[in-house]
PDB file of C-alpha atoms in Angstrom:
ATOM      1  CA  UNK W 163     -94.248-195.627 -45.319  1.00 46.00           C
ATOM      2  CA  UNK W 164     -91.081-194.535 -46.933  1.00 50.00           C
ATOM      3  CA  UNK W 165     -92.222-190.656 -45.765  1.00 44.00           C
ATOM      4  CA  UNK W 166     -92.534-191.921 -42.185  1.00 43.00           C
ATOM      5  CA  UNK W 167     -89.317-193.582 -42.401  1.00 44.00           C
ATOM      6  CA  UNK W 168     -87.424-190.110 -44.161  1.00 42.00           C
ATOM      7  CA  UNK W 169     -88.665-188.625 -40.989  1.00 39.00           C
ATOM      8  CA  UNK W 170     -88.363-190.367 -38.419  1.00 41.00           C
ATOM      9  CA  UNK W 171     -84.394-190.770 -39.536  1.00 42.00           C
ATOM     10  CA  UNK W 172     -84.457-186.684 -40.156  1.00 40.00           C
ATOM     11  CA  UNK W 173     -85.733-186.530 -36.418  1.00 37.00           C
ATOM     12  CA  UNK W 174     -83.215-189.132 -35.282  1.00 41.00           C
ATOM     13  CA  UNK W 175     -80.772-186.745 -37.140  1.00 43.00           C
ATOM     14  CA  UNK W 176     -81.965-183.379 -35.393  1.00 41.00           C
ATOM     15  CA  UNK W 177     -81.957-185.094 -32.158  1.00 40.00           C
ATOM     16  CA  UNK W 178     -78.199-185.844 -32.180  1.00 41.00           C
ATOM     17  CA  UNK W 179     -77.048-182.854 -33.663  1.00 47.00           C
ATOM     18  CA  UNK W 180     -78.966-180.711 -30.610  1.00 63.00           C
ATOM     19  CA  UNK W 181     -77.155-183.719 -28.164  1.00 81.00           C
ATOM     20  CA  UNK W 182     -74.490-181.609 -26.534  1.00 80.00           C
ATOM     21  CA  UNK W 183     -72.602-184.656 -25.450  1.00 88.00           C
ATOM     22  CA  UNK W 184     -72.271-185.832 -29.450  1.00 89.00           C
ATOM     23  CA  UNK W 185     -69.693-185.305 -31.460  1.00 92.00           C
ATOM     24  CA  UNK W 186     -69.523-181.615 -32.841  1.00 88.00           C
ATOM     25  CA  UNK W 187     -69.870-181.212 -36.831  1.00 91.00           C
ATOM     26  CA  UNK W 188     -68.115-178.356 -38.630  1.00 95.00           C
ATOM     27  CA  UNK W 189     -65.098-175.738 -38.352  1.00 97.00           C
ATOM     28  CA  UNK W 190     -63.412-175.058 -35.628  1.00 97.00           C
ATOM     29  CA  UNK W 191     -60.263-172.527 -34.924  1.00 98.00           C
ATOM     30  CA  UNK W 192     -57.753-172.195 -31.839  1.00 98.00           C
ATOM     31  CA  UNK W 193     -55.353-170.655 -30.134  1.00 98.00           C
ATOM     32  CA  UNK W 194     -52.573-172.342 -27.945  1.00 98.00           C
ATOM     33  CA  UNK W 195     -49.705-171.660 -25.602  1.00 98.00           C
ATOM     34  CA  UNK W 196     -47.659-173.975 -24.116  1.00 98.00           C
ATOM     35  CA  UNK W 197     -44.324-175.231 -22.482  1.00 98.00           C
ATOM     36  CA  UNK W 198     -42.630-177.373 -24.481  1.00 98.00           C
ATOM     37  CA  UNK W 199     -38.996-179.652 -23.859  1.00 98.00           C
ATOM     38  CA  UNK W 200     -37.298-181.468 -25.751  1.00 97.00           C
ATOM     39  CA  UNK W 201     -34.435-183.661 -24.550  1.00 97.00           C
ATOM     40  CA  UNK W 202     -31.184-186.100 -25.609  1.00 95.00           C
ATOM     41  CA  UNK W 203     -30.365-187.313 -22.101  1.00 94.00           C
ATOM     42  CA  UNK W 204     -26.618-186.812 -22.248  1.00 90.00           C
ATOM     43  CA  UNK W 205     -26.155-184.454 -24.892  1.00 92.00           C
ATOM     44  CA  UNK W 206     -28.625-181.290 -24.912  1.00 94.00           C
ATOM     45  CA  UNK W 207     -31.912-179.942 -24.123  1.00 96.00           C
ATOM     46  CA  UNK W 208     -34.290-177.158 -25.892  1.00 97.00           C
ATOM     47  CA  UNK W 209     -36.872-175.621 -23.403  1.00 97.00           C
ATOM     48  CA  UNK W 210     -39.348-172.528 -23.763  1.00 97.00           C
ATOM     49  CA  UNK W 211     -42.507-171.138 -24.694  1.00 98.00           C
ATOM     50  CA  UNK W 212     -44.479-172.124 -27.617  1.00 98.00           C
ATOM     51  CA  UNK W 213     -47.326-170.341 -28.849  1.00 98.00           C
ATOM     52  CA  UNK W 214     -49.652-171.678 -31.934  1.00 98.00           C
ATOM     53  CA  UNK W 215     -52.617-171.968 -33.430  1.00 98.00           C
ATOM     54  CA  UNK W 216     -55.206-175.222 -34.204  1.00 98.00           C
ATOM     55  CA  UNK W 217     -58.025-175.786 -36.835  1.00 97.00           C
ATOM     56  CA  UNK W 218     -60.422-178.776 -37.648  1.00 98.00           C
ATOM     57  CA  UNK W 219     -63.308-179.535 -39.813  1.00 98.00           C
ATOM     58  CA  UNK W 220     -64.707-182.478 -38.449  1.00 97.00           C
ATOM     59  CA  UNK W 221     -67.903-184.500 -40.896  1.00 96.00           C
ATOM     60  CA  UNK W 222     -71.090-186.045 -38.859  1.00 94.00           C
ATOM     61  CA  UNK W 223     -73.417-188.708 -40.581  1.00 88.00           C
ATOM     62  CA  UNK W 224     -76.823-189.513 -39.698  1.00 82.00           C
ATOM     63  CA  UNK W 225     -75.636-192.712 -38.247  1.00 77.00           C
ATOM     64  CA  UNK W 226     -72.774-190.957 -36.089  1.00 81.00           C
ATOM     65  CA  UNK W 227     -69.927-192.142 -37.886  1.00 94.00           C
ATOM     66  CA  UNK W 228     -67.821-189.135 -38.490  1.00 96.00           C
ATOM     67  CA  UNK W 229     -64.279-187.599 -40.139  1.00 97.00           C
ATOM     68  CA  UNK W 230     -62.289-185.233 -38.704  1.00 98.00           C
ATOM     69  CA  UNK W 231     -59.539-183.423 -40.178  1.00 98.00           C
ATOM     70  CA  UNK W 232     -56.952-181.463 -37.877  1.00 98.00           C
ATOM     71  CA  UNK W 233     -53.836-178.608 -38.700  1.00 98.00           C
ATOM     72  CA  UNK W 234     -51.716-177.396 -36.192  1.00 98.00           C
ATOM     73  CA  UNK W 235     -49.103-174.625 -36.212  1.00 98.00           C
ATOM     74  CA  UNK W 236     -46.782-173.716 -33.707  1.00 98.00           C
ATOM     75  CA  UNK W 237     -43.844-171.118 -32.837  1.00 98.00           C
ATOM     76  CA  UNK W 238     -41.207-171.190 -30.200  1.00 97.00           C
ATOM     77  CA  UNK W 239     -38.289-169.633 -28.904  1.00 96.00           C
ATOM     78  CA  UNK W 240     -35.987-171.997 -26.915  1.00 97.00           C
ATOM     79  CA  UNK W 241     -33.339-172.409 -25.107  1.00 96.00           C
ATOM     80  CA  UNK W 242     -30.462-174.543 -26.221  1.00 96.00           C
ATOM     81  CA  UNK W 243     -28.040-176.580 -23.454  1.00 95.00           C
ATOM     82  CA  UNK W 244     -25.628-178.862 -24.319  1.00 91.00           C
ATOM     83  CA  UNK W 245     -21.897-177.897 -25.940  1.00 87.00           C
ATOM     84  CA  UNK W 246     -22.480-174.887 -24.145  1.00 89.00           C
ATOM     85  CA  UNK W 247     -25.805-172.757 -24.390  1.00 94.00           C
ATOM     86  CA  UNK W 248     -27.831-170.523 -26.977  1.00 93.00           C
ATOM     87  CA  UNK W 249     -30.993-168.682 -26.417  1.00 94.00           C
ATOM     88  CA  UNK W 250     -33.753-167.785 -28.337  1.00 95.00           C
ATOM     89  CA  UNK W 251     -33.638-170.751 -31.003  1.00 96.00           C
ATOM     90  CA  UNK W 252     -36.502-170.580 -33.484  1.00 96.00           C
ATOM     91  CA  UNK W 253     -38.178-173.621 -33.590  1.00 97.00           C
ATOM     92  CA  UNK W 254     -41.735-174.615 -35.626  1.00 98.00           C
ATOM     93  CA  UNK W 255     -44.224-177.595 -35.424  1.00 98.00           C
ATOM     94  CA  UNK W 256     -46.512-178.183 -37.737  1.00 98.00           C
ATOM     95  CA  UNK W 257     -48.619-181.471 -37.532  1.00 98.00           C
ATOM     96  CA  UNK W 258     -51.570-182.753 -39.854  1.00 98.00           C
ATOM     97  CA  UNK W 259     -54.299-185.482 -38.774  1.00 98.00           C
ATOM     98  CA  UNK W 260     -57.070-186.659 -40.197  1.00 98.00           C
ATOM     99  CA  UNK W 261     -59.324-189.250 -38.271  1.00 98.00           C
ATOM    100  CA  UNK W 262     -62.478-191.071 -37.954  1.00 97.00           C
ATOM    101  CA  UNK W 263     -64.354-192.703 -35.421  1.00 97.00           C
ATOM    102  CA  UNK W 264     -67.851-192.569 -33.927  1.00 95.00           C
ATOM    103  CA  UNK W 265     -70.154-191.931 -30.907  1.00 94.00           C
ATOM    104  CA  UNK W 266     -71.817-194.820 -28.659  1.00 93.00           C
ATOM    105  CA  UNK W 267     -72.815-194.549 -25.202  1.00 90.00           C
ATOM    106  CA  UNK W 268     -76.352-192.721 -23.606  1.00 83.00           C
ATOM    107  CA  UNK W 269     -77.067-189.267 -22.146  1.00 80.00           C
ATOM    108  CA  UNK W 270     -74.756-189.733 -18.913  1.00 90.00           C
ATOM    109  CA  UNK W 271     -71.615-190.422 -21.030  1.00 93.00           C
ATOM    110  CA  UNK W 272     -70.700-190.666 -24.215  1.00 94.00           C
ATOM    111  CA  UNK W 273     -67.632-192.429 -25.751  1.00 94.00           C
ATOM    112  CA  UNK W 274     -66.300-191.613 -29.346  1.00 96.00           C
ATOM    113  CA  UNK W 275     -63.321-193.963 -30.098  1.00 98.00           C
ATOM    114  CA  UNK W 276     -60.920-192.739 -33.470  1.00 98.00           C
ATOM    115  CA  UNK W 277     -58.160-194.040 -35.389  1.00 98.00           C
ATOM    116  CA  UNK W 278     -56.225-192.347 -37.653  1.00 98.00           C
ATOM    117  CA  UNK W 279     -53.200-191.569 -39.468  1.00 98.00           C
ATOM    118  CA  UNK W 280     -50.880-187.958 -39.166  1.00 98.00           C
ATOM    119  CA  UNK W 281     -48.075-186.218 -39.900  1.00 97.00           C
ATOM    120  CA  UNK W 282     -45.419-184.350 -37.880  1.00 98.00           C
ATOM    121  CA  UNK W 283     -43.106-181.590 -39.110  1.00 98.00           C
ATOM    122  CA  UNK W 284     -40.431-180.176 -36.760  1.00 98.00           C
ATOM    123  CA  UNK W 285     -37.925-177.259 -37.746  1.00 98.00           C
ATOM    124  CA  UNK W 286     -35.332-175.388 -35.463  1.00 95.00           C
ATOM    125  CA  UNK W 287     -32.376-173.293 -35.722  1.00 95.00           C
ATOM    126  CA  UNK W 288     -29.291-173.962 -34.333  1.00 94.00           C
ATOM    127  CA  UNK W 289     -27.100-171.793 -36.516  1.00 92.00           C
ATOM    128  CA  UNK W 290     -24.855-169.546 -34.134  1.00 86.00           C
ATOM    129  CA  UNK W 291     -22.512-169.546 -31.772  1.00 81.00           C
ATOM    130  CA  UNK W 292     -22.339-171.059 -28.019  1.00 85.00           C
ATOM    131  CA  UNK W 293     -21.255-170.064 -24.997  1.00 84.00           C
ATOM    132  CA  UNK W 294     -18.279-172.625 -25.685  1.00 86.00           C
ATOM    133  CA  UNK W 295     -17.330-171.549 -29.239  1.00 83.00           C
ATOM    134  CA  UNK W 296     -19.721-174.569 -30.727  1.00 83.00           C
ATOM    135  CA  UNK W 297     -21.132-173.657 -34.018  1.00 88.00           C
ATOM    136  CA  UNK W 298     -24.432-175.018 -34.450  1.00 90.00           C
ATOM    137  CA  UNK W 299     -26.938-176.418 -37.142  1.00 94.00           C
ATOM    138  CA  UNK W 300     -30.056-176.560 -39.058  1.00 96.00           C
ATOM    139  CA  UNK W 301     -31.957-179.327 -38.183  1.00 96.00           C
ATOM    140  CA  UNK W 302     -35.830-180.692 -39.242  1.00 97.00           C
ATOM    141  CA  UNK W 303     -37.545-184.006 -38.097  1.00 97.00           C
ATOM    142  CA  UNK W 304     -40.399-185.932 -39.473  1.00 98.00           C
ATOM    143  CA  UNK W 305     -42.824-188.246 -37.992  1.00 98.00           C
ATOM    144  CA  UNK W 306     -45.497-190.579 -39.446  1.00 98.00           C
ATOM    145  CA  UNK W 307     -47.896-191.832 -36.486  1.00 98.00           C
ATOM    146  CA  UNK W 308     -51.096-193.326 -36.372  1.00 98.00           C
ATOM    147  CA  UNK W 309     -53.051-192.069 -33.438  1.00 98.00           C
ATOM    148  CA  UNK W 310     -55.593-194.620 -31.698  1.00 98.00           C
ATOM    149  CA  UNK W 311     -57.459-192.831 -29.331  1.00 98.00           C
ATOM    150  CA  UNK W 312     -60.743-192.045 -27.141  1.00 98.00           C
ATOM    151  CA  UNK W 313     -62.861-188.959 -26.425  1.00 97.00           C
ATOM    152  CA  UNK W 314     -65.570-188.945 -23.629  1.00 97.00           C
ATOM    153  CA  UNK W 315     -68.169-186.561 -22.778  1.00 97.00           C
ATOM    154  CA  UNK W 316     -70.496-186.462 -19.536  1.00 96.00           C
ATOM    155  CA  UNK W 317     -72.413-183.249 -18.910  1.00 95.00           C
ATOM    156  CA  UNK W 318     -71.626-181.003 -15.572  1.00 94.00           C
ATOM    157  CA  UNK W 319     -75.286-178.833 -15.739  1.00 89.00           C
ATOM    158  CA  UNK W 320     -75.673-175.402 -17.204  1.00 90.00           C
ATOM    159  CA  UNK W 321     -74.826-176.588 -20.753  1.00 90.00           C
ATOM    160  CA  UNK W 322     -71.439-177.277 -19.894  1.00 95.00           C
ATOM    161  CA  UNK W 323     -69.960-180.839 -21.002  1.00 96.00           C
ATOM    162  CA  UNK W 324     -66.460-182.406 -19.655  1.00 97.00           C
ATOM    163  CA  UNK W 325     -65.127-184.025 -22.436  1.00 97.00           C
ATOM    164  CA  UNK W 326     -61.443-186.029 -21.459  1.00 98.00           C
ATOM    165  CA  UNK W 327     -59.208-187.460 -24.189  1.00 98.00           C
ATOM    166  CA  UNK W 328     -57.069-189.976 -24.048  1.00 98.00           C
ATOM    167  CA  UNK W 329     -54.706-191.272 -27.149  1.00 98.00           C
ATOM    168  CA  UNK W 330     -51.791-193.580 -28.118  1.00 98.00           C
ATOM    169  CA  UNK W 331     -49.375-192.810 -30.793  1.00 98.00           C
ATOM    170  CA  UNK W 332     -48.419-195.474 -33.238  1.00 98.00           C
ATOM    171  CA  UNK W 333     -45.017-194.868 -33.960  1.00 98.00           C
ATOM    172  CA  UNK W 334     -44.368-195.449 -38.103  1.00 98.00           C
ATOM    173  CA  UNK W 335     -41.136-193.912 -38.989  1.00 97.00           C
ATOM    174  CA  UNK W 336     -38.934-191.077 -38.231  1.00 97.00           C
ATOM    175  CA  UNK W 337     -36.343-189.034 -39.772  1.00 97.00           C
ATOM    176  CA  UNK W 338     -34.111-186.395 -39.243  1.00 96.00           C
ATOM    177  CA  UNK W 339     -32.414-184.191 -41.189  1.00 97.00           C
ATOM    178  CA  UNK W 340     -29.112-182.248 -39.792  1.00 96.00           C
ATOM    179  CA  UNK W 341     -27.463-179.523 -42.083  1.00 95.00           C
ATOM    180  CA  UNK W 342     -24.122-180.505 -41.038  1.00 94.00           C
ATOM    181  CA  UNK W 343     -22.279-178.326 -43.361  1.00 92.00           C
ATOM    182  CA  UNK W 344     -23.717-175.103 -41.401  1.00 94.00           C
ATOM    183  CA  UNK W 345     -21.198-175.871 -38.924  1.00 90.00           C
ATOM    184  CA  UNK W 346     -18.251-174.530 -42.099  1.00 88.00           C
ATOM    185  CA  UNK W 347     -16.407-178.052 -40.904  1.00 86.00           C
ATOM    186  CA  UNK W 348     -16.298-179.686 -44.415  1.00 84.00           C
ATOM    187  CA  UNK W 349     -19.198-181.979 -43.031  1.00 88.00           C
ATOM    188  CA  UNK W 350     -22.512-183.469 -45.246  1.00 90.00           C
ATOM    189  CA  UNK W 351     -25.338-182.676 -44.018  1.00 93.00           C
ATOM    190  CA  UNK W 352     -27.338-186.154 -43.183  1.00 95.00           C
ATOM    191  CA  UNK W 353     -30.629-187.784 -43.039  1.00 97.00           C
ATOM    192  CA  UNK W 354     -30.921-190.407 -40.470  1.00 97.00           C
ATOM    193  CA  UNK W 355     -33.762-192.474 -40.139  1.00 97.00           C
ATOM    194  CA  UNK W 356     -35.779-193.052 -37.099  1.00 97.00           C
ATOM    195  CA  UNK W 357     -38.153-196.606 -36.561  1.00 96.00           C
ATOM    196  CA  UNK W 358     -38.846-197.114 -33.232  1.00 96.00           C
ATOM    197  CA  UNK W 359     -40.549-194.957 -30.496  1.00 97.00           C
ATOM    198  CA  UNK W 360     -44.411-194.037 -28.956  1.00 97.00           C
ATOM    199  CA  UNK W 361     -46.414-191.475 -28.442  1.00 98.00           C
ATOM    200  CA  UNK W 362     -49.065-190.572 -26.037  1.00 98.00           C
ATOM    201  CA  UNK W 363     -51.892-187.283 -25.482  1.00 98.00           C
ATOM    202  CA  UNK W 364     -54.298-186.443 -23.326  1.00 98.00           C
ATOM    203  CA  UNK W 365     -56.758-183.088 -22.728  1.00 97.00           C
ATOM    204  CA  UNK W 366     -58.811-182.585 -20.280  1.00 98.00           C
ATOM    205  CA  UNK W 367     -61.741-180.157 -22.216  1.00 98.00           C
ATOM    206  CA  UNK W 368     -64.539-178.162 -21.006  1.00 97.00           C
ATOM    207  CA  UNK W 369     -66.989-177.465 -23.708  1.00 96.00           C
ATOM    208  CA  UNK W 370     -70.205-175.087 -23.953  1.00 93.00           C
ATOM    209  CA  UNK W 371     -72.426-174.318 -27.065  1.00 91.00           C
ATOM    210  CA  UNK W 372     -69.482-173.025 -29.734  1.00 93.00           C
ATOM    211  CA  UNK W 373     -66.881-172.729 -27.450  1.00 96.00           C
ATOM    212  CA  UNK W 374     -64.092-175.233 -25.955  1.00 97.00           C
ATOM    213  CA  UNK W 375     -61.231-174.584 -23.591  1.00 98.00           C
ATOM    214  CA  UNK W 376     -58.758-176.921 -22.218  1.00 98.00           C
ATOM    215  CA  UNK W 377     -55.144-178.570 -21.202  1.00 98.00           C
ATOM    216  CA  UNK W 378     -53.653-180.741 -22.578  1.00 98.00           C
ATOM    217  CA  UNK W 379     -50.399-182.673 -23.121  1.00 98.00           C
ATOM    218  CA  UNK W 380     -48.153-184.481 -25.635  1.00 98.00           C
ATOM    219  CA  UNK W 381     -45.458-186.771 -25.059  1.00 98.00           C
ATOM    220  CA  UNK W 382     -42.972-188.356 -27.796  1.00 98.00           C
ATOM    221  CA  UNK W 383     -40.302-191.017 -26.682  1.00 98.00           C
ATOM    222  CA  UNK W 384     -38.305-191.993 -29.658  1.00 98.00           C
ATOM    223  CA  UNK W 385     -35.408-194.698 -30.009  1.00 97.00           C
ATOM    224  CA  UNK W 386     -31.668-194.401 -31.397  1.00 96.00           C
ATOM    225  CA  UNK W 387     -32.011-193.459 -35.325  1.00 96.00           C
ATOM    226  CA  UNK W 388     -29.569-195.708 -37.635  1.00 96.00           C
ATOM    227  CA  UNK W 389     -25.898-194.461 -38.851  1.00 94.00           C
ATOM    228  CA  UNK W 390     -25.384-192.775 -41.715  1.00 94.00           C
ATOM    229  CA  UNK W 391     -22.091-191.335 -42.621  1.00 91.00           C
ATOM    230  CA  UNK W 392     -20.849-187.844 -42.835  1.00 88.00           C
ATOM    231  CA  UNK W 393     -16.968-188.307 -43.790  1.00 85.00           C
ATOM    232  CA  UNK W 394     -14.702-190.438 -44.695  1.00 87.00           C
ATOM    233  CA  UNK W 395     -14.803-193.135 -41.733  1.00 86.00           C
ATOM    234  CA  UNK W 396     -16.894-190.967 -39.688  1.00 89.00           C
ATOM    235  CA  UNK W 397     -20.680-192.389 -38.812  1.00 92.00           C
ATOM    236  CA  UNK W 398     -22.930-190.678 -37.196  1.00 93.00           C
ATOM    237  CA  UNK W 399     -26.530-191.326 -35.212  1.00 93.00           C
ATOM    238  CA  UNK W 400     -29.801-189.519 -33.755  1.00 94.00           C
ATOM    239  CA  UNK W 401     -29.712-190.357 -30.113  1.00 95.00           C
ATOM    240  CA  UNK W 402     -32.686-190.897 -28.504  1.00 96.00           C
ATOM    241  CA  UNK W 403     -34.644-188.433 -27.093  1.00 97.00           C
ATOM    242  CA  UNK W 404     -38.303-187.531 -25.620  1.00 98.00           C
ATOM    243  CA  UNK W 405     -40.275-184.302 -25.961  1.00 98.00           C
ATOM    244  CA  UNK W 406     -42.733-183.048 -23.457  1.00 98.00           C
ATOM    245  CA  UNK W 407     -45.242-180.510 -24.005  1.00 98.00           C
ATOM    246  CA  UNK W 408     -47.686-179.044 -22.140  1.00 98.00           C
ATOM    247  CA  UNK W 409     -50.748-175.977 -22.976  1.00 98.00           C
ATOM    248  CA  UNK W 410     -54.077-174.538 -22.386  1.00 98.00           C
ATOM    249  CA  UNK W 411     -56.022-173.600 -25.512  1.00 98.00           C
ATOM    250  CA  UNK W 412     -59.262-172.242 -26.246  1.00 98.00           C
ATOM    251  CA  UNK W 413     -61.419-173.035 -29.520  1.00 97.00           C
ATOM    252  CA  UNK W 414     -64.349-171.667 -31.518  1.00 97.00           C
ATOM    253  CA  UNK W 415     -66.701-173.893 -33.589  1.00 94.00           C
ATOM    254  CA  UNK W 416     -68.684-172.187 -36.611  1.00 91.00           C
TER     255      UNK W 416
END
């Protein structure tokens, strides 16, 4: 009895891992390339190109539960507007995720809800000179979010699966760091912290044996940070600001 019972859950186990609309188990590496903007209404603007790459290793169990890690990397070169202007601005991303869910649903649609909790790590350079004679500024940003979020898949024929996403973006805390004394103006450089703001993503994937390609979009709305000072009488705050980003990338499973 016990052999009939190893089996039938081995079959039940082979089954779902042939199911092209389950969840897919193992490595997988990306490329992206994207617009991206980010935006103080009011007081300046960075827009360009970004171009990065993505990687996951995601766990299946028998029962369909599953973990997924996620890395993403990211490069840009943007352009600055606000106390004048300043091109090419090196700017970096880098974001860690890890989340689980699982799969439910039958062979016309699939639905794997995930929660999770991440990390996001922003970086650009500001040092240099305007168009107006403003001297800018290091400056790096940290989020803590925990994403709550859906995936669904419904095949299209041919061995090709649609598989939407859909997320929200628990906002934890924030901060950001500006290297004030860059500027040569006898200032302290000053981390100000950030607790209130949302998130949201979507992609819109088409998938096919070991191979995925997609859009997809972010979009970060944070809140004013709290003062902190950086001289003698002389407070300053994070306004707040939203970032848009938007990319096609294309992935390989192994």
């Amino acid at each position: 009895m016990r052999a009939w019972a190893l089996a039938g859950a081995l079959f039940a186990g082979l089954a779902w891992a042939q199911d092209p609309l389950a969840t897919r188990r193992g490595w997988e590496v990306g490329g992206q390339i994207s617009h991206y903007r980010y935006e103080e209404p009011g007081f300046m603007s960075l827009d360009g190109p970004r171009f990065g790459v993505s990687g996951a290793y995601t766990i299946v169990t028998p029962q369909r539960p599953f973990l997924r890690v996620e890395g993403r990397a990211s490069l840009g070169r943007l352009d600055y507007e606000g106390s004048g202007s300043l091109p090419d601005v090196p700017d970096q991303i880098f974001e860690a995720r890890v989340l689980a869910g699982g799969d439910f649903g039958n062979g016309r649609l699939r639905w794997s809800p995930y929660a999770g909790v991440a990390f996001r790590h922003l970086y650009n350079d500001l040092r240099g000179v305007s168009s107006t004679g403003a001297v800018g500024y290091q400056r790096e940003s940290t989020y803590f979010y925990l994403p709550l979020g859906v995936t669904l898949r419904t095949p299209l024929g041919d061995g090709w699966v649609l598989a939407p996403q859909l997320e929200y973006d628990v906002f934890v805390r924030g901060e950001q760091r500006s290297y004030l004394s860059d500027t040569g103006l006898g200032l302290s450089d000053v981390t100000n912290r950030q607790d209130g703001g949302r998130g949201y993503r979507g992609q819109l994937m088409l998938e096919r044996q070991r191979w995925t390609f997609g859009a997809w979009l972010q979009y970060w709305n944070i809140e004013d940070s709290d003062l902190q000072p950086i001289a003698p009488g002389v407070r300053v705050y994070e306004p707040a600001n939203e970032t848009r980003e938007a990319g096609l990338e294309l992935r390989y499973r192994f």
